[in-house]
XYZ file of C-alpha atoms in Angstrom:
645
model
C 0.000 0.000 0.000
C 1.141 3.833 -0.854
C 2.438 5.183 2.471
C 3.628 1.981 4.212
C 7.063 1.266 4.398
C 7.685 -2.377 4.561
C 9.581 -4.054 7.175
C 13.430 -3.791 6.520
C 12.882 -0.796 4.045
C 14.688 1.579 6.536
C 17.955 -0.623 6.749
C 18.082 -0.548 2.490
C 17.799 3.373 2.474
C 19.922 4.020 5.219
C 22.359 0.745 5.639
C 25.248 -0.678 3.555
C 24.431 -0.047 -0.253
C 21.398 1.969 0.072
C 21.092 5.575 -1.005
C 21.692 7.195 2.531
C 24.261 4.558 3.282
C 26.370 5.396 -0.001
C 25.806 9.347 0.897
C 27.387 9.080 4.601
C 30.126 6.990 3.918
C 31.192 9.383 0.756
C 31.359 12.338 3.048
C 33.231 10.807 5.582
C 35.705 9.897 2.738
C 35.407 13.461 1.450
C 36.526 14.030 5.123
C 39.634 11.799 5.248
C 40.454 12.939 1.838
C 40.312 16.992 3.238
C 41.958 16.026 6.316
C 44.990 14.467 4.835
C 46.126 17.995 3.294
C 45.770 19.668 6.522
C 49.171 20.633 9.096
C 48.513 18.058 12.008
C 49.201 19.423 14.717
C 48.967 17.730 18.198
C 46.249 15.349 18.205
C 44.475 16.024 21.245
C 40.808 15.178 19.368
C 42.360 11.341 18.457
C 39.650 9.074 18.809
C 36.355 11.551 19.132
C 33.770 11.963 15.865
C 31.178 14.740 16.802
C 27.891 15.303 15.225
C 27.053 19.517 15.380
C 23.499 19.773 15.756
C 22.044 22.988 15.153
C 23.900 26.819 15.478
C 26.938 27.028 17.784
C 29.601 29.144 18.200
C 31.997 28.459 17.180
C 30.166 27.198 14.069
C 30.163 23.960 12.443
C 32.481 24.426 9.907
C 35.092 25.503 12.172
C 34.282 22.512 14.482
C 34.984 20.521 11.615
C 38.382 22.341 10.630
C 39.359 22.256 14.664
C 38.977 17.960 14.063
C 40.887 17.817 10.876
C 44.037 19.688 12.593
C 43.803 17.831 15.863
C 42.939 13.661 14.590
C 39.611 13.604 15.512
C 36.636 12.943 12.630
C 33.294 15.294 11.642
C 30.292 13.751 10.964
C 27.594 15.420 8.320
C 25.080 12.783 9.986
C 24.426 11.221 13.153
C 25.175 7.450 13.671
C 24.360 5.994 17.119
C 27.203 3.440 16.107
C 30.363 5.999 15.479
C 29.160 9.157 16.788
C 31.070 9.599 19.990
C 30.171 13.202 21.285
C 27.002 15.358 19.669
C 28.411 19.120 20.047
C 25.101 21.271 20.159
C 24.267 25.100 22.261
C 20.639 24.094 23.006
C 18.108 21.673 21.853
C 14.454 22.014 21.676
C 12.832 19.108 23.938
C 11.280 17.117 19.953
C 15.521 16.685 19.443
C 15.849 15.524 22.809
C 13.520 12.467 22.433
C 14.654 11.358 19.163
C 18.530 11.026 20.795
C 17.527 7.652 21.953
C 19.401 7.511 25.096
C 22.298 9.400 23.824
C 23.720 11.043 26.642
C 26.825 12.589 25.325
C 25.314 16.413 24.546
C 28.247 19.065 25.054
C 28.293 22.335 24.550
C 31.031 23.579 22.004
C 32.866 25.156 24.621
C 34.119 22.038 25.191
C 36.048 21.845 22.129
C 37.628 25.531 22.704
C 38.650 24.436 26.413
C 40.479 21.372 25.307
C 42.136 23.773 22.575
C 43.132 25.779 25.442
C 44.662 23.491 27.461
C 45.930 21.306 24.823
C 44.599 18.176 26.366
C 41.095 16.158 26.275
C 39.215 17.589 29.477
C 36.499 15.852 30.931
C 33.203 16.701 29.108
C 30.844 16.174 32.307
C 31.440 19.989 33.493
C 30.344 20.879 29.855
C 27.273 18.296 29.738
C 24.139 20.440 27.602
C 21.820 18.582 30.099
C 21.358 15.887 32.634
C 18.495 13.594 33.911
C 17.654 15.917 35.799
C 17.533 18.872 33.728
C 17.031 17.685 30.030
C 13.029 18.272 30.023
C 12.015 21.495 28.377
C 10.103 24.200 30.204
C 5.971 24.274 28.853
C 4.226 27.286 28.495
C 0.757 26.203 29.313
C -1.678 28.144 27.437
C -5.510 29.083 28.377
C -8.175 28.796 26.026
C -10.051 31.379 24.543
C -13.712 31.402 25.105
C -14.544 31.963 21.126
C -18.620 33.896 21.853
C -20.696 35.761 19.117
C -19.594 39.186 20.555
C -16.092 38.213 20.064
C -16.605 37.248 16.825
C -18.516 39.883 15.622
C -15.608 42.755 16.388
C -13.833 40.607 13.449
C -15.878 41.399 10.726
C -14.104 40.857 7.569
C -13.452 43.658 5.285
C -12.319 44.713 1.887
C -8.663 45.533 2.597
C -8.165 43.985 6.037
C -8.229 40.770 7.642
C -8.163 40.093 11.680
C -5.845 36.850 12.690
C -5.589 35.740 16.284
C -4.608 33.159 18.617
C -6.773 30.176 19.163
C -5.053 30.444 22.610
C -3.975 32.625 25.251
C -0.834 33.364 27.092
C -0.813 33.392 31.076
C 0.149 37.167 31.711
C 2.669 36.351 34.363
C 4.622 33.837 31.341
C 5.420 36.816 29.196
C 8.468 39.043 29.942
C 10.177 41.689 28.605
C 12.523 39.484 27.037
C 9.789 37.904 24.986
C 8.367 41.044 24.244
C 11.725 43.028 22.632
C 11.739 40.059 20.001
C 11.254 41.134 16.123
C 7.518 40.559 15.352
C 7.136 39.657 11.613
C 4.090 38.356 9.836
C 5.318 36.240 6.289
C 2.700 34.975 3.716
C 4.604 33.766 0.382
C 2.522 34.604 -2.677
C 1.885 31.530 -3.957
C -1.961 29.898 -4.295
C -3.309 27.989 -1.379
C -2.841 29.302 1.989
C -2.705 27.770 4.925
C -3.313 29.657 8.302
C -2.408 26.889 10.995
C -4.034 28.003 14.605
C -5.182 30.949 13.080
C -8.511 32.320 12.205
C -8.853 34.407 8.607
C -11.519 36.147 7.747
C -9.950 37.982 4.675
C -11.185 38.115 1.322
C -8.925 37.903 -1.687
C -9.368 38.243 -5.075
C -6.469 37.012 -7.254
C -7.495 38.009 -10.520
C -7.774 41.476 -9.633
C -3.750 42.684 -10.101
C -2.464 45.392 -8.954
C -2.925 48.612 -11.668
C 0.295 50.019 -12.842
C 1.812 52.332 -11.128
C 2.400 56.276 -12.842
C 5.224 58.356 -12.395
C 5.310 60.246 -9.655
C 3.035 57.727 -7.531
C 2.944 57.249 -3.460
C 5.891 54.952 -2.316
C 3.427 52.836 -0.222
C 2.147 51.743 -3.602
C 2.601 48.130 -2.353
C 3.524 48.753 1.048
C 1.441 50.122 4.094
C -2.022 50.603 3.918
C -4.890 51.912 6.407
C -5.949 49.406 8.220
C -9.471 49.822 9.346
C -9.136 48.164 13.194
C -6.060 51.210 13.415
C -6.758 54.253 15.049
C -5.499 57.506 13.462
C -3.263 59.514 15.308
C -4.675 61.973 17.663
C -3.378 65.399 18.434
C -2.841 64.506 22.160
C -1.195 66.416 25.073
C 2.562 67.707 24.798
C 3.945 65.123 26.792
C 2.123 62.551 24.569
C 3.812 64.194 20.996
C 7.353 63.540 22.461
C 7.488 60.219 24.637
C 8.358 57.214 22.203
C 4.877 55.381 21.611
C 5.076 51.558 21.732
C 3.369 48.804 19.938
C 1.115 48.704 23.301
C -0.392 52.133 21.819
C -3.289 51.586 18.966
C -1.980 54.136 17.048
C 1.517 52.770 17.072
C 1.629 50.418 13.650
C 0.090 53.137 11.425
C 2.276 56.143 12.365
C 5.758 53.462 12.426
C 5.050 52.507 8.790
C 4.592 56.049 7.950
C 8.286 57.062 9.363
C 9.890 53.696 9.168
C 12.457 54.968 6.220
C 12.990 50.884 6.130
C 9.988 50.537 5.415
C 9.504 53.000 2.565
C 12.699 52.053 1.105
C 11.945 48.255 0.936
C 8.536 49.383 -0.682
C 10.531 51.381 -3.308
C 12.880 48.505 -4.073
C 9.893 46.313 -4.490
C 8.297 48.643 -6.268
C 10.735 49.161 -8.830
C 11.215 45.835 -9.461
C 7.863 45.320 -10.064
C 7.692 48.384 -12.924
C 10.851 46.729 -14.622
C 8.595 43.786 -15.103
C 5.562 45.551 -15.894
C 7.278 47.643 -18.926
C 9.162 44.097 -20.106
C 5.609 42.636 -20.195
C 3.943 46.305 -22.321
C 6.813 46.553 -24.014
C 6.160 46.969 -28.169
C 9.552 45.473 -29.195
C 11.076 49.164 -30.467
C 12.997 51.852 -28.699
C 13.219 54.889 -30.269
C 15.264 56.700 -27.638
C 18.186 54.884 -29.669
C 17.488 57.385 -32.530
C 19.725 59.828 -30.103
C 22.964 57.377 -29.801
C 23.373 57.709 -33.957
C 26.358 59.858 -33.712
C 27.720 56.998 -31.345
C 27.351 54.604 -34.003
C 30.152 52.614 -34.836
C 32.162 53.551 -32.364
C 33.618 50.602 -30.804
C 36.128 48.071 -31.778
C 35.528 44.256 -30.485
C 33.406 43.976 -28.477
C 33.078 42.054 -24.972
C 30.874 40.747 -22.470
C 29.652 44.235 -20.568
C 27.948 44.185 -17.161
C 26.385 48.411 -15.997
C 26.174 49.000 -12.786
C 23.921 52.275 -11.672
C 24.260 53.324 -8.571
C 22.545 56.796 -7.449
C 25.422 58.931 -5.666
C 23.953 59.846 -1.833
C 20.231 59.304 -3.175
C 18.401 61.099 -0.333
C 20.558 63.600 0.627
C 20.655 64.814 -3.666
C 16.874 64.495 -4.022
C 16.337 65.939 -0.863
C 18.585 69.114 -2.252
C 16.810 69.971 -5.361
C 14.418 71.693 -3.106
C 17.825 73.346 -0.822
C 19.914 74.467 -3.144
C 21.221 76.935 -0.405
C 22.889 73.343 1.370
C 24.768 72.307 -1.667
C 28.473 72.198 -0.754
C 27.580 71.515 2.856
C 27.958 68.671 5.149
C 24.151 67.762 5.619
C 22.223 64.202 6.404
C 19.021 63.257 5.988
C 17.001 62.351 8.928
C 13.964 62.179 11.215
C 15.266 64.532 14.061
C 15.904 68.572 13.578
C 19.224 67.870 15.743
C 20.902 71.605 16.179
C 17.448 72.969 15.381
C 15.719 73.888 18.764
C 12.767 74.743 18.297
C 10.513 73.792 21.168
C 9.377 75.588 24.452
C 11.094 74.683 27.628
C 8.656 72.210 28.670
C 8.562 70.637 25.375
C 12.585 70.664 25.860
C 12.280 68.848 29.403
C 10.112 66.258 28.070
C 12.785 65.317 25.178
C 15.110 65.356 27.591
C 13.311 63.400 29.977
C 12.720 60.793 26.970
C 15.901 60.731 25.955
C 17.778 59.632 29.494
C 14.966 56.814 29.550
C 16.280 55.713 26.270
C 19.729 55.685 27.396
C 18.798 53.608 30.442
C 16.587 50.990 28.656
C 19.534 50.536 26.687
C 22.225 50.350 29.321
C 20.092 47.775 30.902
C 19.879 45.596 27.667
C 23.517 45.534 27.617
C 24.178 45.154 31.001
C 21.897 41.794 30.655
C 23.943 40.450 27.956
C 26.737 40.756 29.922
C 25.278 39.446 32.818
C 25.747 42.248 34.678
C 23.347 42.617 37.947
C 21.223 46.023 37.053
C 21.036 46.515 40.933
C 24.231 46.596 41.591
C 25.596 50.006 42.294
C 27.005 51.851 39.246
C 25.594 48.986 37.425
C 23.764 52.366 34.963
C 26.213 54.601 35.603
C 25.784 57.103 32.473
C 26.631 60.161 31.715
C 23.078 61.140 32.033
C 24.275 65.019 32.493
C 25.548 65.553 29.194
C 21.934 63.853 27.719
C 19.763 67.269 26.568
C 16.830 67.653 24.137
C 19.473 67.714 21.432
C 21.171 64.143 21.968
C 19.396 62.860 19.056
C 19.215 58.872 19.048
C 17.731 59.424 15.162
C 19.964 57.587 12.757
C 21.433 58.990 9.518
C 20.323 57.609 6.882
C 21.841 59.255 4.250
C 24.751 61.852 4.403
C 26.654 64.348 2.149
C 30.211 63.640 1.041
C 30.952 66.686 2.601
C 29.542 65.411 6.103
C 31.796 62.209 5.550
C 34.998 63.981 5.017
C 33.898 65.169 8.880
C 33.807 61.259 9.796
C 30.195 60.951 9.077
C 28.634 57.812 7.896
C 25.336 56.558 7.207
C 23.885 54.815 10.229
C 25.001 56.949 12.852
C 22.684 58.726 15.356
C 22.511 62.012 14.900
C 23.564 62.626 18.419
C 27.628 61.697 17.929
C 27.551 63.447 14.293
C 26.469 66.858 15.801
C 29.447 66.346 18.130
C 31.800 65.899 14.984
C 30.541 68.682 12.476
C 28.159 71.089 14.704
C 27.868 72.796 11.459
C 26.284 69.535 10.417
C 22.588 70.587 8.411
C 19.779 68.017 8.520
C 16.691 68.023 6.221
C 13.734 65.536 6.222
C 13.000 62.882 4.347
C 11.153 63.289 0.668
C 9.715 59.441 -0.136
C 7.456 60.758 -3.046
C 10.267 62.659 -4.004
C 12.729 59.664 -3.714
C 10.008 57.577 -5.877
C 9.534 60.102 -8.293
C 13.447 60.076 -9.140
C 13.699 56.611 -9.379
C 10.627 55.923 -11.958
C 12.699 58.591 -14.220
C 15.904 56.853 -13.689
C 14.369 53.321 -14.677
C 12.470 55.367 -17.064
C 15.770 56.799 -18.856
C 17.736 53.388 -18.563
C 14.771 51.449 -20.235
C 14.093 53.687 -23.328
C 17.630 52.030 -24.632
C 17.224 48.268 -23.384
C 15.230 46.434 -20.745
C 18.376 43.911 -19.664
C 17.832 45.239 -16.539
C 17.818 43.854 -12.871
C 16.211 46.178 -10.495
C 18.597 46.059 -6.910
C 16.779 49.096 -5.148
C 15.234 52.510 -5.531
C 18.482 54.332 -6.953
C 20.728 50.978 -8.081
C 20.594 48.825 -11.113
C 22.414 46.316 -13.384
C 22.111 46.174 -17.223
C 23.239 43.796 -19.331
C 24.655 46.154 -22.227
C 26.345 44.087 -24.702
C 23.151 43.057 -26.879
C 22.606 46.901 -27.202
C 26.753 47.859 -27.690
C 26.386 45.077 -30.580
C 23.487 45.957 -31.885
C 24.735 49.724 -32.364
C 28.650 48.578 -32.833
C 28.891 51.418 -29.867
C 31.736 52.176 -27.286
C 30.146 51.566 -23.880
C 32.485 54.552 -22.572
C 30.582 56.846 -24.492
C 27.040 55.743 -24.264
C 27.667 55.821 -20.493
C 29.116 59.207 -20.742
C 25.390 60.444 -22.632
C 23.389 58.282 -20.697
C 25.069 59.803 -17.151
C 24.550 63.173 -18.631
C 20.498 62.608 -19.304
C 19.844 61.410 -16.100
C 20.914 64.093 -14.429
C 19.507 66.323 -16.632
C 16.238 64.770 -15.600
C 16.564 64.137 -12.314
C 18.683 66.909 -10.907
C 20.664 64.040 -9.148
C 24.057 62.598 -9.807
C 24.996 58.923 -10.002
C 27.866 56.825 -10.496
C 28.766 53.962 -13.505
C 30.835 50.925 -13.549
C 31.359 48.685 -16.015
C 33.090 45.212 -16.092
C 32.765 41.610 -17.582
C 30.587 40.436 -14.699
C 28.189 41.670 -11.920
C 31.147 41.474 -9.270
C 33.453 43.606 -11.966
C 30.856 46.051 -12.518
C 30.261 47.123 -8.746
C 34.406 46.810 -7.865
C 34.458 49.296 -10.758
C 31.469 51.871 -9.728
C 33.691 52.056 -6.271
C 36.213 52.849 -7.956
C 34.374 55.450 -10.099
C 32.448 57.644 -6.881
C 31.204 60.311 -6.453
C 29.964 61.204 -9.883
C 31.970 59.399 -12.276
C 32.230 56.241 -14.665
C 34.593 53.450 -14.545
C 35.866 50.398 -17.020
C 37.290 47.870 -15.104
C 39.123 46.190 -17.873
C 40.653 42.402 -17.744
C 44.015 43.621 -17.433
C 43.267 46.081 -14.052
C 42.069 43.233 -12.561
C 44.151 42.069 -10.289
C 45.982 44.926 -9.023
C 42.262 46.532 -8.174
C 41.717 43.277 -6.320
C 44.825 42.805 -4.830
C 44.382 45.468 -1.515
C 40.439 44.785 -1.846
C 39.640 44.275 1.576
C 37.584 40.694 1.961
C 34.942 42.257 3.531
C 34.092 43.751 0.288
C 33.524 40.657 -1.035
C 29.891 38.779 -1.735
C 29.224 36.515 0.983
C 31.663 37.876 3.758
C 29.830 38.487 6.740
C 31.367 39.188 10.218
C 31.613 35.683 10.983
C 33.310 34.559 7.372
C 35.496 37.123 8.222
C 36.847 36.231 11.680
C 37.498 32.542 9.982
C 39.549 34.042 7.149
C 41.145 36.818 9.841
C 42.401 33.473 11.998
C 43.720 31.892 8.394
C 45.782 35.306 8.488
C 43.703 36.681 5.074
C 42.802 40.350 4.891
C 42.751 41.332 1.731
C 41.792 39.679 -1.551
C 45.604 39.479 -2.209
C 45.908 36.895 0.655
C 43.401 35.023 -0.304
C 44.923 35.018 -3.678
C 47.887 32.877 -2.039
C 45.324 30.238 -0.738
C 45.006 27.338 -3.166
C 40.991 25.905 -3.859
C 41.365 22.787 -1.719
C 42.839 24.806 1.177
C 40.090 27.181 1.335
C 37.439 24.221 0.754
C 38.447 22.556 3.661
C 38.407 25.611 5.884
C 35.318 27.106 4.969
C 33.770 24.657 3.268
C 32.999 23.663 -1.112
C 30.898 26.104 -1.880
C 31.876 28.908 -0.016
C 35.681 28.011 -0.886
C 35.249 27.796 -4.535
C 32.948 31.331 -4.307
C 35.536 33.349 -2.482
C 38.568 31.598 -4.793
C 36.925 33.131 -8.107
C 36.149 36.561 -6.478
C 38.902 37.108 -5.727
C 40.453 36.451 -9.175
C 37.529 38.572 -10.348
C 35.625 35.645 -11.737
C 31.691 35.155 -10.972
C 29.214 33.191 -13.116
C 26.312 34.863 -11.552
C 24.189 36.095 -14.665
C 21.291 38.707 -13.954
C 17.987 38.149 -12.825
C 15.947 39.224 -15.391
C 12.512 38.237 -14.500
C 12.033 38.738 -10.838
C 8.964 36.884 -8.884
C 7.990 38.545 -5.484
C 8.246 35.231 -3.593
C 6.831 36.683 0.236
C 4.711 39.720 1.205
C 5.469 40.611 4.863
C 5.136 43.248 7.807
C 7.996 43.306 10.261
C 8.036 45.968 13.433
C 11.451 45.710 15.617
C 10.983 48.954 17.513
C 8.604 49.667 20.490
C 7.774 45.968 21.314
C 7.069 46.209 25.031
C 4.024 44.529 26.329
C 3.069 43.923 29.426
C -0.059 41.637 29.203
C -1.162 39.277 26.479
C -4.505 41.602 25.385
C -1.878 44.169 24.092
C -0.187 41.304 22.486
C -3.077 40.174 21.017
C -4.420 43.201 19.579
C -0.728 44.098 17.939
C -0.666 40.764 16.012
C -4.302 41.849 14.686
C -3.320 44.678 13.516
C -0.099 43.145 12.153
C -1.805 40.854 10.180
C -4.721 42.879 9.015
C -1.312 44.756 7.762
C -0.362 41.768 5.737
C -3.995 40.894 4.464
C -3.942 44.569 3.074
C -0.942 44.154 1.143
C -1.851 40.723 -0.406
C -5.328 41.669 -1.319
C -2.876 45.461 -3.496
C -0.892 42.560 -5.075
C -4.134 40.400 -6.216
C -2.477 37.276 -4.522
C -2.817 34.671 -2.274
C -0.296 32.799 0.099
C 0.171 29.400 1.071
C 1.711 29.852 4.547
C 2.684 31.938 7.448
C 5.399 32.923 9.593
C 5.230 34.743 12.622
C 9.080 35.906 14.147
């Protein structure tokens, strides 16, 4: 029968000649293989395989490097026959059960004590859990009495939808831990959905698409919408205009879309992605924008594989200056706070203040905790609370002037610390209509001569030019050179070009080519760009890549040149071995995304999450994922799951 699996199947799949079987005993000769072209060194591991289940620190690919240099052997997959130790940082109670009776659970730290001492310790001292302590802690949950009047507040709508709980949390089983966690509904787009111990009563309609967008249109185009349940923003007292609202406050969700620049800017990026595919789709076949590149005709020589890169130089701060012409040549930075602008009363001033030292203390508590540091302890929040005003701005930069950055500014700062480095610093607000309005004429300009294009963001691009250099027998120098000059005839904003053989050449050479300029990174430049490239630069290299390259003594791409392929496999592992090996070289066989599919449609909040009882809970994930319904039912789709974070 369909289903079953007969008696014995298991030991075919998994044992000696099966598919599992063959799989297992490959890697562990993949293993050996690695091993044998790694520097022994002394073997204190001789005689121990571990099995890394789940995140750890340090990770498993390191674990597995740390048994290659010291005789002991990695395994990919458990076996209760040969695993000796299973290295893991915690284990949900499911993982637990299924060990069988394997005791032998040790926390990594383990491994990087025996390193220490250069010796096998005892693991007991280092045991994840015991008898005694290996069952996992239940939340027991309440149910919810599910009445007509409860139902009834949940009438669905056009564009919103009400999810909630089929239980409820005890009150005194949520803490403030819990409640400073990212909240984040996920629905993919795809047919079918599936709302597991939830209730939806949204309506979609997934014929009806979304219209095109016009030039010029809102940025929330496919991003926040009203939500009916929300309550608009009332005029309030003083005090209520300048203390932080959190998600505990109805009004919260509606006015943190509306000034989350995150937000707006992942809207834009979706949004332009979205109009590259809708003008691929309208397209006629014919662009007669090319009638103004006939003096460029003919132009070029051979020909070769040529990757654009656009990238928008300071994008907010340059839209946000067609309207301040007065600021041009200054340091200035776009952001939310006036900073050096005082213009409140006193009281209004005290409040800020007031606000502002509660900030710092919330914080200073956070990372006292992680250090597990007692916040009772005397001097435990000992801040420099005196030098905290109206004016310490905790508002980060989002976008700054190269003018402000010769003055040590960078984007992501609070505005606080940049004041103290350029007082002369000026800020202006954000413009998102403006920002969207500049980018539909960029994408606009780009696309009247080809539409090889893959949308990255708001302000950056790749293009595929060679079909159109061919086509025209045209020097890619110069078309850049016209096509740099329209934009910013258009646009009133700058940007920056680089062009290479590949999508890695093409942004090394738009680095190279800021602010306002163009760059051809040609074969021959390669490697002496590359050499001092710093490997953070590179695709992939995250802090934690880099602190495994930084112990291999590799800094810079010219390091990393001096590794061979199999010595950086068995460090960091195939794939990421063989990727950082050809980007380093300047080689990368990634080819451009042409057609992109929205694949999720989500609402994330990670500011102001602070509840103190389950109703406020409650009515934030409501309002959350009528926030998610909303943006489904814009995009005429439906989803097949959901995620909450």
């Amino acid at each position: 029968m369909r289903g079953q699996r007969k008696r014995g199947s298991e030991d075919v799949w998994n044992g000696h000649g099966g598919y599992m079987g063959i799989k297992k005993a490959k890697l562990v000769g993949q293993f050996a293989e690695q091993a044998q072209g790694v520097a022994k060194q002394a073997g204190i591991f001789r005689g121990v395989s571990i099995f890394v289940n789940g995140w750890t620190t340090p990770g498993s690919d390191e674990l597995k490097r740390i048994m290659m240099k010291h005789g002991g052997v990695y395994h990919h997959y458990y076996n209760s026959q040969k695993t000796t130790h299973i290295i893991a940082s915690n284990l949900p109670d499911v993982k637990i059960r299924q060990l069988k009776g394997h005791e032998l659970v040790i926390k990594p730290e383990w491994i990087t004590a025996c390193l220490s001492e250069n010796r096998l310790l005892d693991y007991k001292p280092f045991l994840l859990f015991t008898h005694q302590s290996r069952n996992q802690k239940i939340i027991n949950f309440k149910p919810v009495v599910n009445d007509s009047k409860e139902n009834s507040s949940h009438e669905p709508t056009g564009d919103s939808s009400s999810f909630r709980f089929d239980n409820e949390l005890p009150e005194d089983s949520f803490n403030e831990e819990n409640s400073n966690s990212s909240n984040k509904f996920h629905n993919s787009t795809i047919d079918n959905p599936v709302t597991p111990r939830l209730h939806n009563t949204s309506t979609s309609h997934p014929n009806s698409g979304p219209s095109p967008v016009k030039t010029g249109a809102s940025p929330v185009k496919n991003g926040a919408s009203p939500v009916k349940n929300r309550a608009s923003p009332q005029k309030g007292s003083e005090k209520d205009r300048w203390l932080a609202k959190d998600a505990s406050d109805p009004r919260f969700l509606g006015e943190f879309f509306q000034n989350s620049r995150l937000h707006h800017i992942s809207c834009m990026g979706s949004n332009a992605k979205e109009y590259v595919t809708s003008l691929r789709e309208e397209h006629s076949g014919s662009f007669p924008a090319r009638a103004n590149l006939d003096r460029l005709r003919d132009s070029a020589g051979t020909i070769k594989k040529t990757i654009m890169h656009i990238d928008m130089d300071c994008f907010f701060v340059s839209v946000g200056l067609r309207n301040r012409p007065d600021l041009v040549g200054k340091p200035v930075a776009v952001t939310h706070s006036r900073g050096n602008k005082p213009s409140r009363g006193v009281e209004e001033d005290r409040i800020a203040t007031e606000a502002r030292r509660n900030e710092l203390l919330r914080y200073q508590e956070k990372l006292n905790k992680r250090s597990g540091v007692d916040n009772s302890s005397p001097g435990s929040l000992a801040l420099k609370l005196e030098n905290v005003d109206g004016l310490s701005s905790f508002s980060e930069i989002a976008s700054c002037s190269y003018e402000a950055r010769l003055k040590g500014i960078k984007n992501g700062m609070f505005l606080g610390p940049a004041l103290k480095l350029c007082p002369e610093l000026e800020t202006i607000p954000y413009d998102f209509p403006g920002y969207e309005s500049v980018s539909r004429i960029l994408y606009d300009t780009v696309s009247s001569y080809t539409l090889d294009i893959q949308a990255v963001s708001c302000d950056e691009m790749f293009v595929n030019l060679t079909p159109l250099l061919k086509n025209l027998n045209m020097d890619a120098v110069q078309f850049v050179s016209q096509l740099r000059q329209e934009i910013k005839e258009r646009t009133g904003c700058c940007c920056s070009v680089g062009l290479g053989e590949n999508i890695f050449l093409a942004r090394m050479a738009t680095k190279k080519a800021k602010p306002d300029g163009q760059y051809l990174l040609e074969e021959e430049n390669v490697t002496e760009l590359l050499a001092d490239l710093k490997v953070t630069e590179l695709p992939g290299v995250g802090r934690s890549m880099e602190q495994k390259l930084s112990s291999l003594g590799v800094h810079n791409c010219g390091d990393l040149q001096k590794l061979t392929l199999g010595q950086l496999q068995a460090e960091i592992g195939n794939k990421s071995g063989t990727q950082l090996y050809n980007f380093c070289r300047g080689i990368d066989s990634r080819k451009l995304e042409l057609d992109q599919v929205r694949k999720t449609v989500s609402a994330e909040v990670n500011y102001g999450i602070r509840f103190t009882s389950w109703a406020d809970t409650e009515q934030f994930i409501n309002q959350l994922a009528g926030e998610v319904s909303s943006r489904l039912e814009k995009l005429g789709t439906k989803g097949r799951s959901i995620t909450l974070v």
